[in-house]
PDB file of C-alpha atoms in Angstrom:
ATOM      1  CA  MET A   1      11.628  -9.521 -20.157  1.00 85.00           C
ATOM      2  CA  ILE A   2       8.814  -8.351 -17.611  1.00 94.00           C
ATOM      3  CA  SER A   3       8.609  -5.237 -15.677  1.00 96.00           C
ATOM      4  CA  VAL A   4       5.956  -4.431 -13.089  1.00 97.00           C
ATOM      5  CA  ARG A   5       5.606  -0.900 -11.545  1.00 97.00           C
ATOM      6  CA  VAL A   6       3.567  -0.928  -8.277  1.00 97.00           C
ATOM      7  CA  PRO A   7       2.561   2.221  -6.195  1.00 97.00           C
ATOM      8  CA  ALA A   8       2.797   2.928  -2.496  1.00 97.00           C
ATOM      9  CA  THR A   9      -0.493   3.043  -0.521  1.00 97.00           C
ATOM     10  CA  SER A  10      -1.775   4.686   2.492  1.00 97.00           C
ATOM     11  CA  ALA A  11      -4.421   2.580   4.254  1.00 96.00           C
ATOM     12  CA  ASN A  12      -7.156   3.489   6.744  1.00 95.00           C
ATOM     13  CA  MET A  13      -6.876   7.195   6.287  1.00 95.00           C
ATOM     14  CA  GLY A  14      -7.934   7.610   9.802  1.00 96.00           C
ATOM     15  CA  SER A  15     -11.590   6.695  10.111  1.00 96.00           C
ATOM     16  CA  GLY A  16     -11.607   3.883   7.403  1.00 96.00           C
ATOM     17  CA  TYR A  17      -9.910   1.210   9.279  1.00 94.00           C
ATOM     18  CA  ASP A  18      -9.320  -1.905   7.080  1.00 92.00           C
ATOM     19  CA  SER A  19     -11.667  -0.597   4.419  1.00 95.00           C
ATOM     20  CA  ILE A  20     -10.305   2.639   2.810  1.00 97.00           C
ATOM     21  CA  GLY A  21      -6.921   3.081   0.918  1.00 97.00           C
ATOM     22  CA  LEU A  22      -5.228   5.490  -1.387  1.00 96.00           C
ATOM     23  CA  ALA A  23      -2.502   4.919  -4.025  1.00 96.00           C
ATOM     24  CA  LEU A  24       0.342   7.294  -3.980  1.00 96.00           C
ATOM     25  CA  GLY A  25       2.877   8.298  -6.559  1.00 94.00           C
ATOM     26  CA  PHE A  26       5.798   6.428  -5.155  1.00 93.00           C
ATOM     27  CA  TYR A  27       6.850   3.149  -6.727  1.00 96.00           C
ATOM     28  CA  ASN A  28       8.632  -0.206  -6.497  1.00 96.00           C
ATOM     29  CA  VAL A  29       9.646  -1.699  -9.882  1.00 97.00           C
ATOM     30  CA  PHE A  30      10.080  -5.532 -10.183  1.00 97.00           C
ATOM     31  CA  LYS A  31      12.060  -6.458 -13.242  1.00 97.00           C
ATOM     32  CA  VAL A  32      12.151 -10.065 -14.362  1.00 96.00           C
ATOM     33  CA  LYS A  33      15.340 -10.289 -16.419  1.00 95.00           C
ATOM     34  CA  GLY A  34      14.942 -14.060 -17.229  1.00 94.00           C
ATOM     35  CA  PHE A  35      13.598 -17.507 -16.318  1.00 94.00           C
ATOM     36  CA  LEU A  36      15.808 -19.971 -14.448  1.00 95.00           C
ATOM     37  CA  GLU A  37      15.296 -23.586 -13.515  1.00 94.00           C
ATOM     38  CA  ARG A  38      12.392 -24.302 -11.009  1.00 92.00           C
ATOM     39  CA  GLY A  39      13.389 -23.437  -7.520  1.00 91.00           C
ATOM     40  CA  ILE A  40      16.516 -21.319  -8.508  1.00 94.00           C
ATOM     41  CA  TYR A  41      16.219 -17.534  -7.895  1.00 95.00           C
ATOM     42  CA  LYS A  42      18.763 -14.757  -8.556  1.00 96.00           C
ATOM     43  CA  ILE A  43      17.497 -11.831  -6.606  1.00 95.00           C
ATOM     44  CA  GLU A  44      19.022  -8.285  -6.606  1.00 95.00           C
ATOM     45  CA  VAL A  45      17.486  -5.495  -4.390  1.00 94.00           C
ATOM     46  CA  LEU A  46      18.414  -1.925  -4.831  1.00 94.00           C
ATOM     47  CA  GLY A  47      17.080   0.813  -2.579  1.00 92.00           C
ATOM     48  CA  GLU A  48      14.741   0.084   0.322  1.00 90.00           C
ATOM     49  CA  GLY A  49      15.183  -3.415   1.802  1.00 84.00           C
ATOM     50  CA  ALA A  50      18.478  -4.069   0.177  1.00 86.00           C
ATOM     51  CA  GLY A  51      20.200  -6.756   2.223  1.00 83.00           C
ATOM     52  CA  GLU A  52      16.969  -7.920   3.814  1.00 83.00           C
ATOM     53  CA  ALA A  53      14.924  -9.403   0.907  1.00 78.00           C
ATOM     54  CA  GLU A  54      17.409 -11.407  -1.115  1.00 82.00           C
ATOM     55  CA  LYS A  55      16.422 -14.818   0.323  1.00 87.00           C
ATOM     56  CA  PRO A  56      13.468 -16.312  -1.677  1.00 89.00           C
ATOM     57  CA  GLU A  57      11.784 -17.872   1.299  1.00 90.00           C
ATOM     58  CA  GLU A  58      11.553 -14.324   2.839  1.00 88.00           C
ATOM     59  CA  ASN A  59      10.798 -12.297  -0.258  1.00 94.00           C
ATOM     60  CA  GLY A  60       7.163 -11.323  -0.347  1.00 94.00           C
ATOM     61  CA  PHE A  61       7.239 -10.929  -4.252  1.00 96.00           C
ATOM     62  CA  ILE A  62       8.573 -14.591  -4.683  1.00 97.00           C
ATOM     63  CA  LEU A  63       6.099 -16.060  -2.129  1.00 97.00           C
ATOM     64  CA  ALA A  64       3.185 -14.467  -4.001  1.00 97.00           C
ATOM     65  CA  TYR A  65       4.481 -15.373  -7.288  1.00 97.00           C
ATOM     66  CA  GLU A  66       4.859 -19.062  -6.352  1.00 97.00           C
ATOM     67  CA  ALA A  67       1.533 -19.157  -4.546  1.00 97.00           C
ATOM     68  CA  THR A  68      -0.212 -17.821  -7.514  1.00 97.00           C
ATOM     69  CA  CYS A  69       1.459 -20.201  -9.985  1.00 96.00           C
ATOM     70  CA  ARG A  70       0.552 -23.136  -7.805  1.00 95.00           C
ATOM     71  CA  ARG A  71      -3.046 -21.953  -7.514  1.00 95.00           C
ATOM     72  CA  TRP A  72      -3.303 -22.126 -11.240  1.00 95.00           C
ATOM     73  CA  GLY A  73      -1.404 -25.371 -11.643  1.00 94.00           C
ATOM     74  CA  ILE A  74       1.667 -23.832 -13.123  1.00 93.00           C
ATOM     75  CA  GLU A  75       5.059 -25.155 -11.993  1.00 93.00           C
ATOM     76  CA  PRO A  76       6.768 -21.812 -11.354  1.00 94.00           C
ATOM     77  CA  PRO A  77      10.110 -21.295 -13.155  1.00 95.00           C
ATOM     78  CA  GLY A  78      12.884 -19.663 -11.214  1.00 96.00           C
ATOM     79  CA  LEU A  79      13.409 -15.963 -11.843  1.00 96.00           C
ATOM     80  CA  ASP A  80      16.328 -13.585 -12.251  1.00 96.00           C
ATOM     81  CA  LEU A  81      14.826 -10.687 -10.568  1.00 96.00           C
ATOM     82  CA  LEU A  82      15.826  -7.036  -9.948  1.00 96.00           C
ATOM     83  CA  SER A  83      13.865  -5.188  -7.315  1.00 95.00           C
ATOM     84  CA  LEU A  84      14.106  -1.407  -7.480  1.00 95.00           C
ATOM     85  CA  ASN A  85      12.504  -0.339  -4.186  1.00 95.00           C
ATOM     86  CA  ALA A  86      11.510   3.185  -3.245  1.00 95.00           C
ATOM     87  CA  ILE A  87       8.834   2.325  -0.886  1.00 95.00           C
ATOM     88  CA  PRO A  88      10.158   2.099   2.777  1.00 93.00           C
ATOM     89  CA  PHE A  89       9.929  -1.339   4.507  1.00 89.00           C
ATOM     90  CA  CYS A  90       7.623  -1.906   7.448  1.00 86.00           C
ATOM     91  CA  ARG A  91       6.616   1.806   7.690  1.00 93.00           C
ATOM     92  CA  GLY A  92       2.924   1.782   6.791  1.00 92.00           C
ATOM     93  CA  LEU A  93       3.149   2.505   2.967  1.00 96.00           C
ATOM     94  CA  GLY A  94       2.225  -0.785   1.564  1.00 94.00           C
ATOM     95  CA  SER A  95       5.538  -2.323   0.828  1.00 93.00           C
ATOM     96  CA  SER A  96       4.296  -5.849   1.452  1.00 93.00           C
ATOM     97  CA  SER A  97       1.225  -5.170  -0.671  1.00 96.00           C
ATOM     98  CA  SER A  98       3.290  -3.962  -3.502  1.00 97.00           C
ATOM     99  CA  ALA A  99       5.285  -7.226  -3.364  1.00 96.00           C
ATOM    100  CA  ILE A 100       2.144  -9.356  -3.455  1.00 97.00           C
ATOM    101  CA  VAL A 101       0.564  -7.315  -6.352  1.00 98.00           C
ATOM    102  CA  GLY A 102       3.924  -7.591  -8.299  1.00 98.00           C
ATOM    103  CA  GLY A 103       4.295 -11.269  -7.727  1.00 97.00           C
ATOM    104  CA  VAL A 104       0.728 -12.082  -8.806  1.00 98.00           C
ATOM    105  CA  MET A 105       1.014  -9.876 -11.946  1.00 97.00           C
ATOM    106  CA  VAL A 106       4.263 -11.665 -13.010  1.00 97.00           C
ATOM    107  CA  ALA A 107       2.662 -15.033 -12.382  1.00 97.00           C
ATOM    108  CA  ASN A 108      -0.278 -13.760 -14.512  1.00 97.00           C
ATOM    109  CA  GLU A 109       2.012 -13.208 -17.512  1.00 95.00           C
ATOM    110  CA  LEU A 110       2.633 -17.075 -17.572  1.00 94.00           C
ATOM    111  CA  ARG A 111      -0.907 -17.748 -18.462  1.00 93.00           C
ATOM    112  CA  ASP A 112      -2.054 -18.484 -22.062  1.00 91.00           C
ATOM    113  CA  GLU A 113      -4.695 -15.750 -21.383  1.00 94.00           C
ATOM    114  CA  PRO A 114      -3.766 -13.298 -18.753  1.00 95.00           C
ATOM    115  CA  LEU A 115      -6.541 -12.188 -16.344  1.00 97.00           C
ATOM    116  CA  SER A 116      -7.421  -8.536 -15.869  1.00 96.00           C
ATOM    117  CA  LYS A 117      -6.314  -6.694 -12.863  1.00 95.00           C
ATOM    118  CA  GLU A 118      -9.949  -6.864 -11.499  1.00 95.00           C
ATOM    119  CA  GLU A 119      -9.922 -10.599 -11.882  1.00 96.00           C
ATOM    120  CA  LEU A 120      -6.724 -10.859  -9.994  1.00 97.00           C
ATOM    121  CA  LEU A 121      -7.850  -8.853  -6.967  1.00 96.00           C
ATOM    122  CA  PRO A 122      -9.518 -11.703  -4.906  1.00 95.00           C
ATOM    123  CA  LEU A 123      -6.407 -13.707  -4.971  1.00 96.00           C
ATOM    124  CA  MET A 124      -4.236 -10.624  -4.052  1.00 96.00           C
ATOM    125  CA  VAL A 125      -6.643  -9.941  -1.125  1.00 96.00           C
ATOM    126  CA  GLU A 126      -6.574 -13.472  -0.059  1.00 95.00           C
ATOM    127  CA  LEU A 127      -2.800 -13.488   0.045  1.00 95.00           C
ATOM    128  CA  GLU A 128      -2.691 -10.200   1.938  1.00 92.00           C
ATOM    129  CA  GLY A 129      -5.518 -10.878   4.358  1.00 89.00           C
ATOM    130  CA  HIS A 130      -7.353  -7.695   3.987  1.00 90.00           C
ATOM    131  CA  PRO A 131      -8.153  -5.330   1.069  1.00 92.00           C
ATOM    132  CA  ASP A 132      -7.350  -1.737   2.150  1.00 93.00           C
ATOM    133  CA  ASN A 133      -3.762  -1.794   0.645  1.00 94.00           C
ATOM    134  CA  VAL A 134      -3.826  -4.247  -2.288  1.00 96.00           C
ATOM    135  CA  VAL A 135      -6.993  -2.898  -3.975  1.00 97.00           C
ATOM    136  CA  PRO A 136      -5.871   0.739  -4.284  1.00 97.00           C
ATOM    137  CA  CYS A 137      -2.227  -0.604  -5.046  1.00 97.00           C
ATOM    138  CA  CYS A 138      -3.587  -2.651  -8.016  1.00 97.00           C
ATOM    139  CA  LEU A 139      -6.220  -0.090  -9.229  1.00 96.00           C
ATOM    140  CA  GLY A 140      -4.997   3.192  -8.193  1.00 95.00           C
ATOM    141  CA  GLY A 141      -6.864   6.104  -6.742  1.00 94.00           C
ATOM    142  CA  PHE A 142      -9.155   6.134  -3.622  1.00 95.00           C
ATOM    143  CA  VAL A 143     -10.837   2.860  -2.935  1.00 97.00           C
ATOM    144  CA  VAL A 144     -13.436   1.648  -0.433  1.00 97.00           C
ATOM    145  CA  SER A 145     -13.434  -2.135  -0.062  1.00 96.00           C
ATOM    146  CA  CYS A 146     -14.662  -4.935   2.093  1.00 94.00           C
ATOM    147  CA  TRP A 147     -13.792  -8.557   2.235  1.00 92.00           C
ATOM    148  CA  LEU A 148     -15.698 -11.364   3.867  1.00 87.00           C
ATOM    149  CA  ASP A 149     -15.230 -15.148   3.332  1.00 84.00           C
ATOM    150  CA  GLY A 150     -13.653 -14.695  -0.093  1.00 84.00           C
ATOM    151  CA  ASP A 151     -16.236 -12.252  -1.326  1.00 91.00           C
ATOM    152  CA  LEU A 152     -14.518  -8.930  -2.361  1.00 94.00           C
ATOM    153  CA  ARG A 153     -16.499  -5.809  -2.951  1.00 95.00           C
ATOM    154  CA  TYR A 154     -14.929  -2.417  -3.783  1.00 96.00           C
ATOM    155  CA  VAL A 155     -15.643   0.974  -5.256  1.00 96.00           C
ATOM    156  CA  ARG A 156     -13.005   3.161  -6.755  1.00 95.00           C
ATOM    157  CA  LEU A 157     -14.105   6.663  -6.297  1.00 91.00           C
ATOM    158  CA  PRO A 158     -14.040   9.300  -8.847  1.00 79.00           C
ATOM    159  CA  CYS A 159     -12.666  12.617  -7.579  1.00 67.00           C
ATOM    160  CA  GLY A 160     -10.540  15.611  -8.312  1.00 61.00           C
ATOM    161  CA  GLU A 161      -7.388  13.874  -7.336  1.00 58.00           C
ATOM    162  CA  ASP A 162      -5.099  16.482  -8.924  1.00 64.00           C
ATOM    163  CA  GLU A 163      -6.080  18.981  -6.347  1.00 79.00           C
ATOM    164  CA  MET A 164      -4.835  17.114  -3.239  1.00 89.00           C
ATOM    165  CA  THR A 165      -1.199  16.378  -2.186  1.00 93.00           C
ATOM    166  CA  ALA A 166      -0.089  13.848   0.312  1.00 95.00           C
ATOM    167  CA  VAL A 167       2.840  14.819   2.635  1.00 97.00           C
ATOM    168  CA  VAL A 168       4.252  11.649   4.286  1.00 97.00           C
ATOM    169  CA  ALA A 169       6.921  11.730   7.065  1.00 97.00           C
ATOM    170  CA  VAL A 170       8.722   8.404   7.464  1.00 96.00           C
ATOM    171  CA  PRO A 171      10.668   7.931  10.871  1.00 96.00           C
ATOM    172  CA  ASP A 172      13.510   5.611  11.269  1.00 94.00           C
ATOM    173  CA  VAL A 173      11.620   3.267  13.401  1.00 93.00           C
ATOM    174  CA  ARG A 174       9.460   0.254  12.528  1.00 90.00           C
ATOM    175  CA  VAL A 175       6.212  -0.951  13.824  1.00 86.00           C
ATOM    176  CA  PRO A 176       5.372  -4.548  12.628  1.00 83.00           C
ATOM    177  CA  THR A 177       1.763  -4.989  11.471  1.00 80.00           C
ATOM    178  CA  SER A 178       1.396  -7.837  14.079  1.00 84.00           C
ATOM    179  CA  GLN A 179       2.388  -5.494  16.831  1.00 89.00           C
ATOM    180  CA  ALA A 180       0.118  -2.711  15.620  1.00 88.00           C
ATOM    181  CA  ARG A 181      -2.895  -5.140  15.431  1.00 89.00           C
ATOM    182  CA  ALA A 182      -2.113  -6.580  18.858  1.00 93.00           C
ATOM    183  CA  ALA A 183      -2.212  -3.035  20.270  1.00 93.00           C
ATOM    184  CA  LEU A 184      -6.092  -2.723  19.490  1.00 95.00           C
ATOM    185  CA  PRO A 185      -8.766  -3.555  21.991  1.00 94.00           C
ATOM    186  CA  LYS A 186     -10.992  -6.574  21.261  1.00 94.00           C
ATOM    187  CA  THR A 187     -14.198  -4.730  21.806  1.00 95.00           C
ATOM    188  CA  VAL A 188     -15.062  -0.908  21.449  1.00 95.00           C
ATOM    189  CA  PRO A 189     -17.806   1.199  22.908  1.00 96.00           C
ATOM    190  CA  MET A 190     -20.850   1.709  20.801  1.00 97.00           C
ATOM    191  CA  GLU A 191     -20.169   5.483  20.866  1.00 97.00           C
ATOM    192  CA  ASP A 192     -16.700   5.019  19.291  1.00 97.00           C
ATOM    193  CA  ALA A 193     -18.225   2.693  16.625  1.00 97.00           C
ATOM    194  CA  VAL A 194     -20.784   5.304  15.634  1.00 97.00           C
ATOM    195  CA  PHE A 195     -18.197   8.004  15.820  1.00 97.00           C
ATOM    196  CA  ASN A 196     -16.124   6.117  13.135  1.00 97.00           C
ATOM    197  CA  LEU A 197     -19.032   5.089  10.976  1.00 97.00           C
ATOM    198  CA  GLY A 198     -20.094   8.680  10.492  1.00 97.00           C
ATOM    199  CA  ARG A 199     -16.619   9.898   9.757  1.00 97.00           C
ATOM    200  CA  SER A 200     -15.631   7.228   7.369  1.00 97.00           C
ATOM    201  CA  ALA A 201     -18.889   7.759   5.351  1.00 97.00           C
ATOM    202  CA  LEU A 202     -18.182  11.507   5.356  1.00 97.00           C
ATOM    203  CA  LEU A 203     -14.520  10.798   4.211  1.00 96.00           C
ATOM    204  CA  ALA A 204     -15.639   8.656   1.193  1.00 95.00           C
ATOM    205  CA  ALA A 205     -18.401  11.128   0.183  1.00 95.00           C
ATOM    206  CA  SER A 206     -16.262  14.206   0.565  1.00 94.00           C
ATOM    207  CA  TRP A 207     -13.378  12.701  -1.405  1.00 93.00           C
ATOM    208  CA  ALA A 208     -15.791  11.707  -4.202  1.00 92.00           C
ATOM    209  CA  THR A 209     -17.337  15.070  -4.428  1.00 91.00           C
ATOM    210  CA  GLY A 210     -14.245  17.348  -3.769  1.00 90.00           C
ATOM    211  CA  LYS A 211     -15.606  18.578  -0.452  1.00 92.00           C
ATOM    212  CA  TRP A 212     -12.047  19.007   0.840  1.00 92.00           C
ATOM    213  CA  GLU A 213     -13.121  21.224   3.699  1.00 93.00           C
ATOM    214  CA  ASN A 214     -14.701  18.123   5.397  1.00 96.00           C
ATOM    215  CA  LEU A 215     -11.452  16.037   5.447  1.00 95.00           C
ATOM    216  CA  SER A 216      -9.861  17.297   8.603  1.00 95.00           C
ATOM    217  CA  LEU A 217     -13.035  16.105  10.435  1.00 97.00           C
ATOM    218  CA  ALA A 218     -13.723  12.966   8.343  1.00 97.00           C
ATOM    219  CA  VAL A 219     -10.323  11.383   9.064  1.00 97.00           C
ATOM    220  CA  GLY A 220     -10.937  11.448  12.818  1.00 96.00           C
ATOM    221  CA  ASP A 221     -10.727   8.102  14.527  1.00 97.00           C
ATOM    222  CA  ARG A 222     -11.286   6.248  17.840  1.00 97.00           C
ATOM    223  CA  LEU A 223     -10.699   2.725  16.784  1.00 96.00           C
ATOM    224  CA  HIS A 224      -7.088   2.439  16.138  1.00 96.00           C
ATOM    225  CA  GLN A 225      -4.986   5.690  16.082  1.00 95.00           C
ATOM    226  CA  PRO A 226      -5.362   6.436  19.754  1.00 95.00           C
ATOM    227  CA  PHE A 227      -3.592   3.056  20.422  1.00 95.00           C
ATOM    228  CA  ARG A 228      -1.148   2.894  17.577  1.00 95.00           C
ATOM    229  CA  SER A 229       0.012   6.472  17.933  1.00 94.00           C
ATOM    230  CA  LYS A 230       1.605   5.397  21.311  1.00 94.00           C
ATOM    231  CA  LEU A 231       3.639   2.676  19.591  1.00 94.00           C
ATOM    232  CA  PHE A 232       6.238   5.098  18.147  1.00 94.00           C
ATOM    233  CA  PRO A 233       7.763   8.476  19.343  1.00 94.00           C
ATOM    234  CA  GLY A 234       6.042  11.633  18.188  1.00 95.00           C
ATOM    235  CA  GLY A 235       2.850   9.944  16.819  1.00 95.00           C
ATOM    236  CA  GLU A 236       0.356  11.425  19.269  1.00 95.00           C
ATOM    237  CA  LYS A 237       1.960  14.994  19.078  1.00 96.00           C
ATOM    238  CA  ILE A 238       1.932  14.943  15.252  1.00 97.00           C
ATOM    239  CA  LEU A 239      -1.793  14.097  15.113  1.00 96.00           C
ATOM    240  CA  ASP A 240      -2.574  16.909  17.718  1.00 95.00           C
ATOM    241  CA  THR A 241      -0.319  19.534  16.104  1.00 96.00           C
ATOM    242  CA  LEU A 242      -1.004  19.115  12.548  1.00 95.00           C
ATOM    243  CA  ARG A 243      -4.838  19.373  12.960  1.00 93.00           C
ATOM    244  CA  GLU A 244      -4.450  23.014  14.123  1.00 93.00           C
ATOM    245  CA  ILE A 245      -2.039  24.117  11.110  1.00 95.00           C
ATOM    246  CA  PRO A 246      -3.992  26.262   8.599  1.00 93.00           C
ATOM    247  CA  GLY A 247      -3.932  24.480   5.312  1.00 92.00           C
ATOM    248  CA  CYS A 248      -3.908  20.971   6.625  1.00 95.00           C
ATOM    249  CA  ASP A 249      -6.858  19.133   5.160  1.00 95.00           C
ATOM    250  CA  GLY A 250      -6.326  16.147   7.476  1.00 96.00           C
ATOM    251  CA  VAL A 251      -3.680  14.125   9.138  1.00 97.00           C
ATOM    252  CA  ALA A 252      -3.537  10.376  10.081  1.00 97.00           C
ATOM    253  CA  ILE A 253      -1.276   7.372  10.620  1.00 97.00           C
ATOM    254  CA  SER A 254      -0.544   5.743   7.278  1.00 96.00           C
ATOM    255  CA  GLY A 255      -1.497   2.129   7.633  1.00 93.00           C
ATOM    256  CA  SER A 256      -0.329   0.597  10.836  1.00 91.00           C
ATOM    257  CA  GLY A 257       2.431   3.212  11.139  1.00 91.00           C
ATOM    258  CA  PRO A 258       4.785   4.655  12.012  1.00 96.00           C
ATOM    259  CA  THR A 259       4.539   6.934   8.830  1.00 96.00           C
ATOM    260  CA  MET A 260       2.299   9.856   9.185  1.00 97.00           C
ATOM    261  CA  VAL A 261       0.449  11.262   6.272  1.00 97.00           C
ATOM    262  CA  ALA A 262      -1.077  14.812   5.975  1.00 97.00           C
ATOM    263  CA  PHE A 263      -3.177  16.203   3.096  1.00 96.00           C
ATOM    264  CA  THR A 264      -3.088  19.736   1.672  1.00 95.00           C
ATOM    265  CA  ARG A 265      -4.024  21.758  -1.388  1.00 91.00           C
ATOM    266  CA  TRP A 266      -1.560  24.609  -0.519  1.00 87.00           C
ATOM    267  CA  SER A 267       1.973  24.465   0.889  1.00 88.00           C
ATOM    268  CA  PRO A 268       3.271  21.032   1.583  1.00 93.00           C
ATOM    269  CA  GLU A 269       6.429  22.404   3.301  1.00 92.00           C
ATOM    270  CA  LYS A 270       4.221  23.894   6.087  1.00 93.00           C
ATOM    271  CA  LEU A 271       3.198  20.416   7.070  1.00 95.00           C
ATOM    272  CA  ALA A 272       6.377  18.455   6.408  1.00 95.00           C
ATOM    273  CA  ARG A 273       8.673  20.725   8.524  1.00 94.00           C
ATOM    274  CA  PRO A 274       6.519  20.410  11.824  1.00 96.00           C
ATOM    275  CA  MET A 275       6.137  16.574  11.326  1.00 96.00           C
ATOM    276  CA  CYS A 276       9.979  16.087  10.909  1.00 95.00           C
ATOM    277  CA  ARG A 277      10.655  18.590  13.783  1.00 96.00           C
ATOM    278  CA  ILE A 278       8.391  16.564  16.165  1.00 97.00           C
ATOM    279  CA  PHE A 279      10.049  13.355  15.239  1.00 97.00           C
ATOM    280  CA  ALA A 280      13.429  14.983  15.843  1.00 97.00           C
ATOM    281  CA  GLU A 281      12.359  16.338  19.224  1.00 97.00           C
ATOM    282  CA  ALA A 282      11.339  12.722  20.039  1.00 96.00           C
ATOM    283  CA  GLY A 283      14.848  11.558  19.148  1.00 96.00           C
ATOM    284  CA  VAL A 284      13.959   9.986  15.845  1.00 96.00           C
ATOM    285  CA  HIS A 285      15.428  10.851  12.479  1.00 96.00           C
ATOM    286  CA  SER A 286      12.843  11.074   9.605  1.00 96.00           C
ATOM    287  CA  ARG A 287      12.386  11.764   5.938  1.00 95.00           C
ATOM    288  CA  PHE A 288       9.524  13.404   4.160  1.00 94.00           C
ATOM    289  CA  PHE A 289       8.032  12.993   0.707  1.00 95.00           C
ATOM    290  CA  VAL A 290       5.592  15.079  -1.134  1.00 95.00           C
ATOM    291  CA  LEU A 291       3.333  12.853  -3.248  1.00 95.00           C
ATOM    292  CA  ASP A 292       0.577  13.004  -5.849  1.00 93.00           C
ATOM    293  CA  VAL A 293      -2.268  10.584  -5.791  1.00 93.00           C
ATOM    294  CA  ASP A 294      -1.477   7.701  -8.290  1.00 94.00           C
ATOM    295  CA  ARG A 295      -4.483   7.275 -10.493  1.00 92.00           C
ATOM    296  CA  TYR A 296      -3.611   4.180 -12.464  1.00 93.00           C
ATOM    297  CA  GLY A 297      -2.357   1.567 -10.099  1.00 95.00           C
ATOM    298  CA  ALA A 298       0.079  -1.362 -11.015  1.00 97.00           C
ATOM    299  CA  SER A 299       1.217  -1.737 -14.490  1.00 96.00           C
ATOM    300  CA  VAL A 300       3.156  -4.373 -16.347  1.00 94.00           C
ATOM    301  CA  GLU A 301       5.154  -4.347 -19.468  1.00 91.00           C
ATOM    302  CA  THR A 302       6.872  -7.092 -21.461  1.00 85.00           C
ATOM    303  CA  THR A 303       9.586  -6.872 -24.090  1.00 75.00           C
ATOM    304  CA  ALA A 304       9.247  -8.011 -27.666  1.00 54.00           C
ATOM    305  CA  ASP A 305      11.293 -11.065 -26.936  1.00 57.00           C
ATOM    306  CA  PHE A 306       9.375 -12.209 -23.879  1.00 53.00           C
ATOM    307  CA  LYS A 307       8.516 -15.927 -24.120  1.00 57.00           C
ATOM    308  CA  VAL A 308       7.138 -18.244 -21.597  1.00 53.00           C
ATOM    309  CA  PRO A 309       8.789 -21.677 -21.494  1.00 51.00           C
ATOM    310  CA  GLU A 310       6.087 -23.799 -23.244  1.00 50.00           C
ATOM    311  CA  GLU A 311       6.345 -26.709 -20.851  1.00 42.00           C
ATOM    312  CA  ARG A 312       5.448 -24.410 -17.866  1.00 44.00           C
ATOM    313  CA  ARG A 313       2.462 -22.539 -19.366  1.00 39.00           C
ATOM    314  CA  CYS A 314      -0.998 -22.611 -17.692  1.00 37.00           C
ATOM    315  CA  ARG A 315      -3.194 -24.851 -19.615  1.00 33.00           C
TER     316      ARG A 315
END
């Protein structure tokens, strides 16, 4: 009845801590096959997270869906939900953001007059707590955003995204976001703050203008990666090694980790192999994916026979 396709995201991109994110061509698909009585959910998860996300009270999609319905005064009907998950759980590729975006977009279909994706963004960010994943997840592309006291501002940058490929190496370890944030210092030296300000500005300007030769410098970071790269085996070595490989346009921790992301216009295999080798040398199995930039963000489709129960519509 309703199908929502939501892309993965890589947040921070080194210097853009909590403010820059990129949508990637790697998707979770949430299919609502029917409505059930309120409070009743039938959840089937295939792929990533199978066996972990079947309980409604622990399912990020259901929690976002219910919170959104209640915000709008809708009594949320139960759902017969099929989740087709390709985005790895708890690996720094925006799996939690994909669930929030998906849940809000399904709730939006219960309105008499659904809102645009842009109008939904503040609620999505409120549910997530920060904008760097959910905004590119919803809109696609490379996005710079900030969020303060309910005020969301963002710019989706135009660029020659077809030129750039992201190589992500996903190790079989998890770093909870709470642990990754707890590892960061409460204060930073002025020199480090200035270091990141310059590089994050250069990152945004270079991406928008296709000055790819600047990326390897622009993703440099002193605010979070020096601390988070110690939380999982191989992180520090991948950052140090990939920077020196010809054809690498930049390397960073994806989100809060432990996934590593490298950018190239040339031979993705030349970056994927050393990343996986370093993880293996550290005793960790890993997978790699070669991904394009997603340019369109989340999308929703409804079938011709889709009908919202009249008594549960938003007035």
